[in-house]
Amino acid sequence: MLSSTATTMLRAGVSRSSGALQPMLLRSAACPCSPFSMNTKLQQPTFLRPLSTSPSALVLRFRAQQQTQQAQQQLRRASSSSSPTSTRPRSDAELDANAAEAAAAAQSAAHAGEPVLDWNTFFKLRKTRRRVQLAFSVIMTLITSGAGGAVLSTGVADAMVAQVPLEPMFAIGLMTASFGALGWLMGPALGGVVFNALKSKYRGQMEIKESQFFARIKKHRVDPSASSMGNPVPDFYGEKISSVAGYRQWLKDQRAFNRKRTTFV
């Protein structure tokens, strides 16, 4: 009895378990990813996407930023190695010299079709212009002083002469001298006009050379605040330079001034 009853209960349990297992196997067989699937080929689930091997837009942007930063760092290193004194604040003389050089470059580009002057010819023309201006100053001094003395001798300015607390002859002499000084000041302007009219083909190139020349003067001249009675400034404006050799001597004088200022010799 007991054995038959146990056998019957075991059979009933097996049948119930097999009945519950059968739907599970059917669901597993229906699933394409299940090992109990009836299909021979394993199908890829629709919810899985293959990974893309190409970089995304965010990665590309990050790489571009890195490349830009590396390029900027290389440019900074190159600039710092090529010009180590670029961070030093420049003086007003250096700024004026750079501005004059830029203006000279612009003028040379504007007068590209004119004949090019060398420095020796420029200094010769400059000396000639100075002589012409000096000659006109002397001529205008004689003309204006003579004309002023002639006008004053007629008695036109007697009322003005009477107001001067000096002898009439001294007062008339001072007025005549003032007319002569006015003519002396008018001479360089008239002489420059005549010279430009005679040397009109060199006018543009002379302006360019003058800009370059004064840029060099501003750049290499000494600081006048360090001058003294025993160490005067050597030709601050470069007015005595009349040749290339004179310019080289001027540079030597500037270096001698700086050396004397630092060594107190």
PDB file of C-alpha atoms in Angstrom:
ATOM      1  CA  MET A   1       0.000   0.000   0.000  1.00  0.00           C
ATOM      2  CA  LEU A   2       2.656   2.391   0.957  1.00  0.00           C
ATOM      3  CA  SER A   3       4.758   1.640  -2.070  1.00  0.00           C
ATOM      4  CA  SER A   4       1.871   1.952  -4.472  1.00  0.00           C
ATOM      5  CA  THR A   5       0.745   5.171  -2.855  1.00  0.00           C
ATOM      6  CA  ALA A   6       4.266   6.661  -3.025  1.00  0.00           C
ATOM      7  CA  THR A   7       4.596   5.600  -6.610  1.00  0.00           C
ATOM      8  CA  THR A   8       1.315   7.204  -7.461  1.00  0.00           C
ATOM      9  CA  MET A   9       2.333  10.473  -5.734  1.00  0.00           C
ATOM     10  CA  LEU A  10       5.691  10.542  -7.471  1.00  0.00           C
ATOM     11  CA  ARG A  11       4.060   9.986 -10.825  1.00  0.00           C
ATOM     12  CA  ALA A  12       1.597  12.768 -10.145  1.00  0.00           C
ATOM     13  CA  GLY A  13       4.430  15.145  -9.132  1.00  0.00           C
ATOM     14  CA  VAL A  14       6.471  14.274 -12.190  1.00  0.00           C
ATOM     15  CA  SER A  15       3.477  14.822 -14.423  1.00  0.00           C
ATOM     16  CA  ARG A  16       2.804  18.203 -12.792  1.00  0.00           C
ATOM     17  CA  SER A  17       6.426  19.241 -13.082  1.00  0.00           C
ATOM     18  CA  SER A  18       6.620  18.081 -16.645  1.00  0.00           C
ATOM     19  CA  GLY A  19       3.444  19.981 -17.374  1.00  0.00           C
ATOM     20  CA  ALA A  20       4.972  23.157 -15.943  1.00  0.00           C
ATOM     21  CA  LEU A  21       8.285  22.581 -17.697  1.00  0.00           C
ATOM     22  CA  GLN A  22       6.761  22.139 -21.120  1.00  0.00           C
ATOM     23  CA  PRO A  23       5.601  25.784 -21.548  1.00  0.00           C
ATOM     24  CA  MET A  24       8.996  27.011 -20.321  1.00  0.00           C
ATOM     25  CA  LEU A  25      10.781  24.921 -22.940  1.00  0.00           C
ATOM     26  CA  LEU A  26       8.436  26.230 -25.584  1.00  0.00           C
ATOM     27  CA  ARG A  27       9.201  29.831 -24.609  1.00  0.00           C
ATOM     28  CA  SER A  28      12.911  29.056 -24.586  1.00  0.00           C
ATOM     29  CA  ALA A  29      12.643  27.527 -28.020  1.00  0.00           C
ATOM     30  CA  ALA A  30      10.834  30.596 -29.281  1.00  0.00           C
ATOM     31  CA  CYS A  31      13.575  32.901 -28.027  1.00  0.00           C
ATOM     32  CA  PRO A  32      16.243  33.301 -30.727  1.00  0.00           C
ATOM     33  CA  CYS A  33      19.008  33.738 -28.153  1.00  0.00           C
ATOM     34  CA  SER A  34      18.135  30.671 -26.124  1.00  0.00           C
ATOM     35  CA  PRO A  35      20.228  27.477 -26.414  1.00  0.00           C
ATOM     36  CA  PHE A  36      16.937  25.577 -26.740  1.00  0.00           C
ATOM     37  CA  SER A  37      16.005  27.495 -29.851  1.00  0.00           C
ATOM     38  CA  MET A  38      14.850  25.423 -32.776  1.00  0.00           C
ATOM     39  CA  ASN A  39      16.695  27.621 -35.260  1.00  0.00           C
ATOM     40  CA  THR A  40      20.117  26.450 -36.242  1.00  0.00           C
ATOM     41  CA  LYS A  41      21.485  30.027 -36.668  1.00  0.00           C
ATOM     42  CA  LEU A  42      21.768  32.349 -33.720  1.00  0.00           C
ATOM     43  CA  GLN A  43      19.911  35.502 -34.622  1.00  0.00           C
ATOM     44  CA  GLN A  44      21.185  38.849 -33.355  1.00  0.00           C
ATOM     45  CA  PRO A  45      18.692  40.585 -31.093  1.00  0.00           C
ATOM     46  CA  THR A  46      17.131  43.677 -32.557  1.00  0.00           C
ATOM     47  CA  PHE A  47      17.807  45.803 -29.480  1.00  0.00           C
ATOM     48  CA  LEU A  48      21.624  45.419 -29.758  1.00  0.00           C
ATOM     49  CA  ARG A  49      23.530  47.765 -32.107  1.00  0.00           C
ATOM     50  CA  PRO A  50      27.025  47.137 -33.343  1.00  0.00           C
ATOM     51  CA  LEU A  51      29.645  49.524 -31.913  1.00  0.00           C
ATOM     52  CA  SER A  52      30.881  52.119 -34.389  1.00  0.00           C
ATOM     53  CA  THR A  53      34.624  52.325 -34.897  1.00  0.00           C
ATOM     54  CA  SER A  54      34.529  55.964 -36.190  1.00  0.00           C
ATOM     55  CA  PRO A  55      35.136  58.717 -33.558  1.00  0.00           C
ATOM     56  CA  SER A  56      32.195  60.804 -32.492  1.00  0.00           C
ATOM     57  CA  ALA A  57      31.866  64.571 -32.978  1.00  0.00           C
ATOM     58  CA  LEU A  58      32.781  65.210 -29.334  1.00  0.00           C
ATOM     59  CA  VAL A  59      36.016  63.239 -29.678  1.00  0.00           C
ATOM     60  CA  LEU A  60      36.915  65.098 -32.883  1.00  0.00           C
ATOM     61  CA  ARG A  61      36.270  68.455 -31.212  1.00  0.00           C
ATOM     62  CA  PHE A  62      38.444  67.484 -28.252  1.00  0.00           C
ATOM     63  CA  ARG A  63      41.282  66.443 -30.553  1.00  0.00           C
ATOM     64  CA  ALA A  64      41.019  69.706 -32.509  1.00  0.00           C
ATOM     65  CA  GLN A  65      41.248  71.708 -29.287  1.00  0.00           C
ATOM     66  CA  GLN A  66      44.312  69.748 -28.218  1.00  0.00           C
ATOM     67  CA  GLN A  67      46.005  70.364 -31.576  1.00  0.00           C
ATOM     68  CA  THR A  68      45.208  74.098 -31.354  1.00  0.00           C
ATOM     69  CA  GLN A  69      46.664  74.341 -27.853  1.00  0.00           C
ATOM     70  CA  GLN A  70      49.819  72.491 -28.928  1.00  0.00           C
ATOM     71  CA  ALA A  71      50.253  74.827 -31.911  1.00  0.00           C
ATOM     72  CA  GLN A  72      49.860  77.896 -29.676  1.00  0.00           C
ATOM     73  CA  GLN A  73      52.427  76.560 -27.226  1.00  0.00           C
ATOM     74  CA  GLN A  74      54.903  75.929 -30.043  1.00  0.00           C
ATOM     75  CA  LEU A  75      54.397  79.484 -31.338  1.00  0.00           C
ATOM     76  CA  ARG A  76      54.996  80.902 -27.859  1.00  0.00           C
ATOM     77  CA  ARG A  77      58.196  78.878 -27.483  1.00  0.00           C
ATOM     78  CA  ALA A  78      59.411  79.985 -30.921  1.00  0.00           C
ATOM     79  CA  SER A  79      58.676  83.658 -30.217  1.00  0.00           C
ATOM     80  CA  SER A  80      60.328  83.507 -26.803  1.00  0.00           C
ATOM     81  CA  SER A  81      63.427  81.802 -28.218  1.00  0.00           C
ATOM     82  CA  SER A  82      63.753  84.156 -31.201  1.00  0.00           C
ATOM     83  CA  SER A  83      63.188  87.384 -29.249  1.00  0.00           C
ATOM     84  CA  PRO A  84      64.067  86.926 -25.591  1.00  0.00           C
ATOM     85  CA  THR A  85      63.900  90.674 -24.938  1.00  0.00           C
ATOM     86  CA  SER A  86      60.445  91.115 -26.461  1.00  0.00           C
ATOM     87  CA  THR A  87      58.849  91.362 -23.032  1.00  0.00           C
ATOM     88  CA  ARG A  88      61.069  94.308 -22.150  1.00  0.00           C
ATOM     89  CA  PRO A  89      59.115  97.579 -22.349  1.00  0.00           C
ATOM     90  CA  ARG A  90      60.336  99.698 -25.230  1.00  0.00           C
ATOM     91  CA  SER A  91      61.231 103.355 -24.833  1.00  0.00           C
ATOM     92  CA  ASP A  92      59.637 106.267 -26.651  1.00  0.00           C
ATOM     93  CA  ALA A  93      62.677 106.595 -28.911  1.00  0.00           C
ATOM     94  CA  GLU A  94      62.333 102.991 -30.074  1.00  0.00           C
ATOM     95  CA  LEU A  95      58.612 103.451 -30.678  1.00  0.00           C
ATOM     96  CA  ASP A  96      59.273 106.639 -32.694  1.00  0.00           C
ATOM     97  CA  ALA A  97      61.999 104.871 -34.660  1.00  0.00           C
ATOM     98  CA  ASN A  98      59.693 101.960 -35.481  1.00  0.00           C
ATOM     99  CA  ALA A  99      56.952 104.366 -36.530  1.00  0.00           C
ATOM    100  CA  ALA A 100      59.394 106.252 -38.756  1.00  0.00           C
ATOM    101  CA  GLU A 101      60.579 102.994 -40.325  1.00  0.00           C
ATOM    102  CA  ALA A 102      56.989 101.978 -41.010  1.00  0.00           C
ATOM    103  CA  ALA A 103      56.274 105.374 -42.585  1.00  0.00           C
ATOM    104  CA  ALA A 104      59.403 105.094 -44.712  1.00  0.00           C
ATOM    105  CA  ALA A 105      58.349 101.637 -45.887  1.00  0.00           C
ATOM    106  CA  ALA A 106      54.913 102.990 -46.821  1.00  0.00           C
ATOM    107  CA  GLN A 107      56.474 105.903 -48.718  1.00  0.00           C
ATOM    108  CA  SER A 108      58.869 103.606 -50.570  1.00  0.00           C
ATOM    109  CA  ALA A 109      55.929 101.441 -51.610  1.00  0.00           C
ATOM    110  CA  ALA A 110      54.061 104.552 -52.804  1.00  0.00           C
ATOM    111  CA  HIS A 111      57.070 105.819 -54.832  1.00  0.00           C
ATOM    112  CA  ALA A 112      58.143 102.495 -56.265  1.00  0.00           C
ATOM    113  CA  GLY A 113      58.519 103.829 -59.815  1.00  0.00           C
ATOM    114  CA  GLU A 114      60.993 106.604 -58.957  1.00  0.00           C
ATOM    115  CA  PRO A 115      64.782 106.192 -59.178  1.00  0.00           C
ATOM    116  CA  VAL A 116      66.337 104.766 -56.038  1.00  0.00           C
ATOM    117  CA  LEU A 117      68.925 106.888 -54.218  1.00  0.00           C
ATOM    118  CA  ASP A 118      71.930 105.486 -52.446  1.00  0.00           C
ATOM    119  CA  TRP A 119      73.070 107.033 -49.192  1.00  0.00           C
ATOM    120  CA  ASN A 120      76.050 108.886 -50.662  1.00  0.00           C
ATOM    121  CA  THR A 121      73.861 110.594 -53.263  1.00  0.00           C
ATOM    122  CA  PHE A 122      71.299 111.412 -50.601  1.00  0.00           C
ATOM    123  CA  PHE A 123      73.913 113.103 -48.407  1.00  0.00           C
ATOM    124  CA  LYS A 124      75.239 115.071 -51.398  1.00  0.00           C
ATOM    125  CA  LEU A 125      71.757 116.287 -52.286  1.00  0.00           C
ATOM    126  CA  ARG A 126      71.121 117.105 -48.636  1.00  0.00           C
ATOM    127  CA  LYS A 127      74.306 119.171 -48.479  1.00  0.00           C
ATOM    128  CA  THR A 128      73.360 120.967 -51.691  1.00  0.00           C
ATOM    129  CA  ARG A 129      69.910 121.772 -50.328  1.00  0.00           C
ATOM    130  CA  ARG A 130      71.413 123.154 -47.143  1.00  0.00           C
ATOM    131  CA  ARG A 131      73.729 125.409 -49.138  1.00  0.00           C
ATOM    132  CA  VAL A 132      70.837 126.646 -51.270  1.00  0.00           C
ATOM    133  CA  GLN A 133      68.801 127.400 -48.151  1.00  0.00           C
ATOM    134  CA  LEU A 134      71.765 129.219 -46.588  1.00  0.00           C
ATOM    135  CA  ALA A 135      72.241 131.274 -49.727  1.00  0.00           C
ATOM    136  CA  PHE A 136      68.577 132.260 -49.778  1.00  0.00           C
ATOM    137  CA  SER A 137      68.767 133.145 -46.096  1.00  0.00           C
ATOM    138  CA  VAL A 138      71.616 135.567 -46.775  1.00  0.00           C
ATOM    139  CA  ILE A 139      69.866 137.027 -49.812  1.00  0.00           C
ATOM    140  CA  MET A 140      66.546 137.451 -48.018  1.00  0.00           C
ATOM    141  CA  THR A 141      68.312 139.023 -45.028  1.00  0.00           C
ATOM    142  CA  LEU A 142      69.903 141.644 -47.237  1.00  0.00           C
ATOM    143  CA  ILE A 143      66.675 142.296 -49.111  1.00  0.00           C
ATOM    144  CA  THR A 144      64.424 142.605 -46.070  1.00  0.00           C
ATOM    145  CA  SER A 145      66.892 144.642 -44.022  1.00  0.00           C
ATOM    146  CA  GLY A 146      67.507 147.049 -46.913  1.00  0.00           C
ATOM    147  CA  ALA A 147      63.796 147.375 -47.651  1.00  0.00           C
ATOM    148  CA  GLY A 148      62.981 147.871 -43.975  1.00  0.00           C
ATOM    149  CA  GLY A 149      65.696 150.509 -43.518  1.00  0.00           C
ATOM    150  CA  ALA A 150      64.485 152.354 -46.600  1.00  0.00           C
ATOM    151  CA  VAL A 151      60.903 152.353 -45.351  1.00  0.00           C
ATOM    152  CA  LEU A 152      61.903 153.485 -41.846  1.00  0.00           C
ATOM    153  CA  SER A 153      64.051 156.289 -43.230  1.00  0.00           C
ATOM    154  CA  THR A 154      61.007 157.909 -44.828  1.00  0.00           C
ATOM    155  CA  GLY A 155      59.531 158.664 -41.399  1.00  0.00           C
ATOM    156  CA  VAL A 156      56.572 156.302 -41.660  1.00  0.00           C
ATOM    157  CA  ALA A 157      57.266 154.773 -38.257  1.00  0.00           C
ATOM    158  CA  ASP A 158      58.243 157.974 -36.397  1.00  0.00           C
ATOM    159  CA  ALA A 159      55.371 157.545 -33.932  1.00  0.00           C
ATOM    160  CA  MET A 160      56.527 154.025 -33.114  1.00  0.00           C
ATOM    161  CA  VAL A 161      60.157 155.140 -32.872  1.00  0.00           C
ATOM    162  CA  ALA A 162      59.161 157.851 -30.408  1.00  0.00           C
ATOM    163  CA  GLN A 163      57.612 155.240 -28.092  1.00  0.00           C
ATOM    164  CA  VAL A 164      60.876 153.290 -27.818  1.00  0.00           C
ATOM    165  CA  PRO A 165      62.939 154.569 -24.812  1.00  0.00           C
ATOM    166  CA  LEU A 166      66.140 154.757 -26.875  1.00  0.00           C
ATOM    167  CA  GLU A 167      67.814 157.114 -29.274  1.00  0.00           C
ATOM    168  CA  PRO A 168      66.027 157.246 -32.642  1.00  0.00           C
ATOM    169  CA  MET A 169      69.062 155.873 -34.467  1.00  0.00           C
ATOM    170  CA  PHE A 170      69.256 152.866 -32.140  1.00  0.00           C
ATOM    171  CA  ALA A 171      65.509 152.258 -32.432  1.00  0.00           C
ATOM    172  CA  ILE A 172      65.666 152.393 -36.249  1.00  0.00           C
ATOM    173  CA  GLY A 173      68.679 150.054 -36.208  1.00  0.00           C
ATOM    174  CA  LEU A 174      66.819 147.499 -34.065  1.00  0.00           C
ATOM    175  CA  MET A 175      63.794 147.622 -36.376  1.00  0.00           C
ATOM    176  CA  THR A 176      66.033 147.150 -39.396  1.00  0.00           C
ATOM    177  CA  ALA A 177      67.707 144.171 -37.712  1.00  0.00           C
ATOM    178  CA  SER A 178      64.287 142.682 -36.980  1.00  0.00           C
ATOM    179  CA  PHE A 179      63.439 142.944 -40.677  1.00  0.00           C
ATOM    180  CA  GLY A 180      66.711 141.198 -41.489  1.00  0.00           C
ATOM    181  CA  ALA A 181      65.938 138.404 -38.980  1.00  0.00           C
ATOM    182  CA  LEU A 182      62.566 137.927 -40.640  1.00  0.00           C
ATOM    183  CA  GLY A 183      64.304 137.545 -44.000  1.00  0.00           C
ATOM    184  CA  TRP A 184      66.770 135.035 -42.492  1.00  0.00           C
ATOM    185  CA  LEU A 185      63.886 132.902 -41.307  1.00  0.00           C
ATOM    186  CA  MET A 186      62.178 133.086 -44.698  1.00  0.00           C
ATOM    187  CA  GLY A 187      65.330 131.946 -46.516  1.00  0.00           C
ATOM    188  CA  PRO A 188      65.216 128.175 -45.766  1.00  0.00           C
ATOM    189  CA  ALA A 189      61.594 127.898 -46.863  1.00  0.00           C
ATOM    190  CA  LEU A 190      62.221 129.668 -50.165  1.00  0.00           C
ATOM    191  CA  GLY A 191      65.462 127.764 -50.695  1.00  0.00           C
ATOM    192  CA  GLY A 192      63.687 124.448 -50.119  1.00  0.00           C
ATOM    193  CA  VAL A 193      61.020 125.348 -52.660  1.00  0.00           C
ATOM    194  CA  VAL A 194      63.660 126.255 -55.257  1.00  0.00           C
ATOM    195  CA  PHE A 195      65.664 123.107 -54.576  1.00  0.00           C
ATOM    196  CA  ASN A 196      62.589 120.873 -54.900  1.00  0.00           C
ATOM    197  CA  ALA A 197      61.752 122.552 -58.185  1.00  0.00           C
ATOM    198  CA  LEU A 198      65.263 121.946 -59.533  1.00  0.00           C
ATOM    199  CA  LYS A 199      65.508 118.353 -58.221  1.00  0.00           C
ATOM    200  CA  SER A 200      61.901 117.317 -58.605  1.00  0.00           C
ATOM    201  CA  LYS A 201      62.741 113.790 -59.789  1.00  0.00           C
ATOM    202  CA  TYR A 202      64.512 113.061 -56.475  1.00  0.00           C
ATOM    203  CA  ARG A 203      61.898 114.630 -54.223  1.00  0.00           C
ATOM    204  CA  GLY A 204      60.003 111.443 -53.327  1.00  0.00           C
ATOM    205  CA  GLN A 205      63.127 109.372 -52.767  1.00  0.00           C
ATOM    206  CA  MET A 206      64.685 112.119 -50.660  1.00  0.00           C
ATOM    207  CA  GLU A 207      61.629 112.126 -48.402  1.00  0.00           C
ATOM    208  CA  ILE A 208      61.944 108.360 -48.017  1.00  0.00           C
ATOM    209  CA  LYS A 209      65.649 108.572 -47.220  1.00  0.00           C
ATOM    210  CA  GLU A 210      65.068 111.374 -44.749  1.00  0.00           C
ATOM    211  CA  SER A 211      62.467 109.283 -42.928  1.00  0.00           C
ATOM    212  CA  GLN A 212      64.855 106.337 -42.764  1.00  0.00           C
ATOM    213  CA  PHE A 213      67.745 108.571 -41.716  1.00  0.00           C
ATOM    214  CA  PHE A 214      65.851 110.221 -38.863  1.00  0.00           C
ATOM    215  CA  ALA A 215      64.552 106.812 -37.768  1.00  0.00           C
ATOM    216  CA  ARG A 216      68.158 105.656 -37.417  1.00  0.00           C
ATOM    217  CA  ILE A 217      69.053 108.854 -35.554  1.00  0.00           C
ATOM    218  CA  LYS A 218      66.198 108.367 -33.085  1.00  0.00           C
ATOM    219  CA  LYS A 219      67.091 104.738 -32.575  1.00  0.00           C
ATOM    220  CA  HIS A 220      70.831 105.123 -31.938  1.00  0.00           C
ATOM    221  CA  ARG A 221      71.178 108.512 -30.283  1.00  0.00           C
ATOM    222  CA  VAL A 222      71.981 108.736 -26.604  1.00  0.00           C
ATOM    223  CA  ASP A 223      69.809 109.764 -23.694  1.00  0.00           C
ATOM    224  CA  PRO A 224      70.412 113.507 -23.172  1.00  0.00           C
ATOM    225  CA  SER A 225      69.375 113.331 -19.513  1.00  0.00           C
ATOM    226  CA  ALA A 226      72.726 111.690 -18.700  1.00  0.00           C
ATOM    227  CA  SER A 227      74.801 114.522 -20.165  1.00  0.00           C
ATOM    228  CA  SER A 228      77.085 116.769 -18.140  1.00  0.00           C
ATOM    229  CA  MET A 229      79.647 119.520 -18.641  1.00  0.00           C
ATOM    230  CA  GLY A 230      82.419 116.966 -19.071  1.00  0.00           C
ATOM    231  CA  ASN A 231      80.293 114.666 -21.252  1.00  0.00           C
ATOM    232  CA  PRO A 232      78.047 116.709 -23.598  1.00  0.00           C
ATOM    233  CA  VAL A 233      75.602 115.154 -26.037  1.00  0.00           C
ATOM    234  CA  PRO A 234      77.339 114.534 -29.404  1.00  0.00           C
ATOM    235  CA  ASP A 235      75.118 116.014 -32.157  1.00  0.00           C
ATOM    236  CA  PHE A 236      71.717 114.966 -30.826  1.00  0.00           C
ATOM    237  CA  TYR A 237      69.819 115.678 -34.088  1.00  0.00           C
ATOM    238  CA  GLY A 238      72.538 114.490 -36.488  1.00  0.00           C
ATOM    239  CA  GLU A 239      72.777 117.858 -38.220  1.00  0.00           C
ATOM    240  CA  LYS A 240      76.541 117.584 -38.788  1.00  0.00           C
ATOM    241  CA  ILE A 241      76.293 114.283 -40.686  1.00  0.00           C
ATOM    242  CA  SER A 242      77.061 114.883 -44.359  1.00  0.00           C
ATOM    243  CA  SER A 243      78.309 111.484 -45.558  1.00  0.00           C
ATOM    244  CA  VAL A 244      78.297 107.783 -44.750  1.00  0.00           C
ATOM    245  CA  ALA A 245      81.673 108.161 -43.040  1.00  0.00           C
ATOM    246  CA  GLY A 246      80.240 110.999 -40.973  1.00  0.00           C
ATOM    247  CA  TYR A 247      77.343 108.780 -39.910  1.00  0.00           C
ATOM    248  CA  ARG A 248      79.744 106.058 -38.808  1.00  0.00           C
ATOM    249  CA  GLN A 249      81.729 108.603 -36.832  1.00  0.00           C
ATOM    250  CA  TRP A 250      78.481 109.795 -35.258  1.00  0.00           C
ATOM    251  CA  LEU A 251      77.743 106.216 -34.137  1.00  0.00           C
ATOM    252  CA  LYS A 252      81.214 105.996 -32.596  1.00  0.00           C
ATOM    253  CA  ASP A 253      80.594 109.248 -30.732  1.00  0.00           C
ATOM    254  CA  GLN A 254      77.325 107.886 -29.348  1.00  0.00           C
ATOM    255  CA  ARG A 255      79.045 104.724 -28.120  1.00  0.00           C
ATOM    256  CA  ALA A 256      81.849 106.793 -26.597  1.00  0.00           C
ATOM    257  CA  PHE A 257      79.269 108.894 -24.749  1.00  0.00           C
ATOM    258  CA  ASN A 258      77.584 105.803 -23.308  1.00  0.00           C
ATOM    259  CA  ARG A 259      80.919 104.258 -22.360  1.00  0.00           C
ATOM    260  CA  LYS A 260      82.009 107.446 -20.639  1.00  0.00           C
ATOM    261  CA  ARG A 261      78.704 107.676 -18.833  1.00  0.00           C
ATOM    262  CA  THR A 262      78.972 104.151 -17.435  1.00  0.00           C
ATOM    263  CA  THR A 263      82.699 104.098 -16.658  1.00  0.00           C
ATOM    264  CA  PHE A 264      83.090 107.780 -15.641  1.00  0.00           C
ATOM    265  CA  VAL A 265      86.312 108.036 -17.613  1.00  0.00           C
TER     266      VAL A 265
END
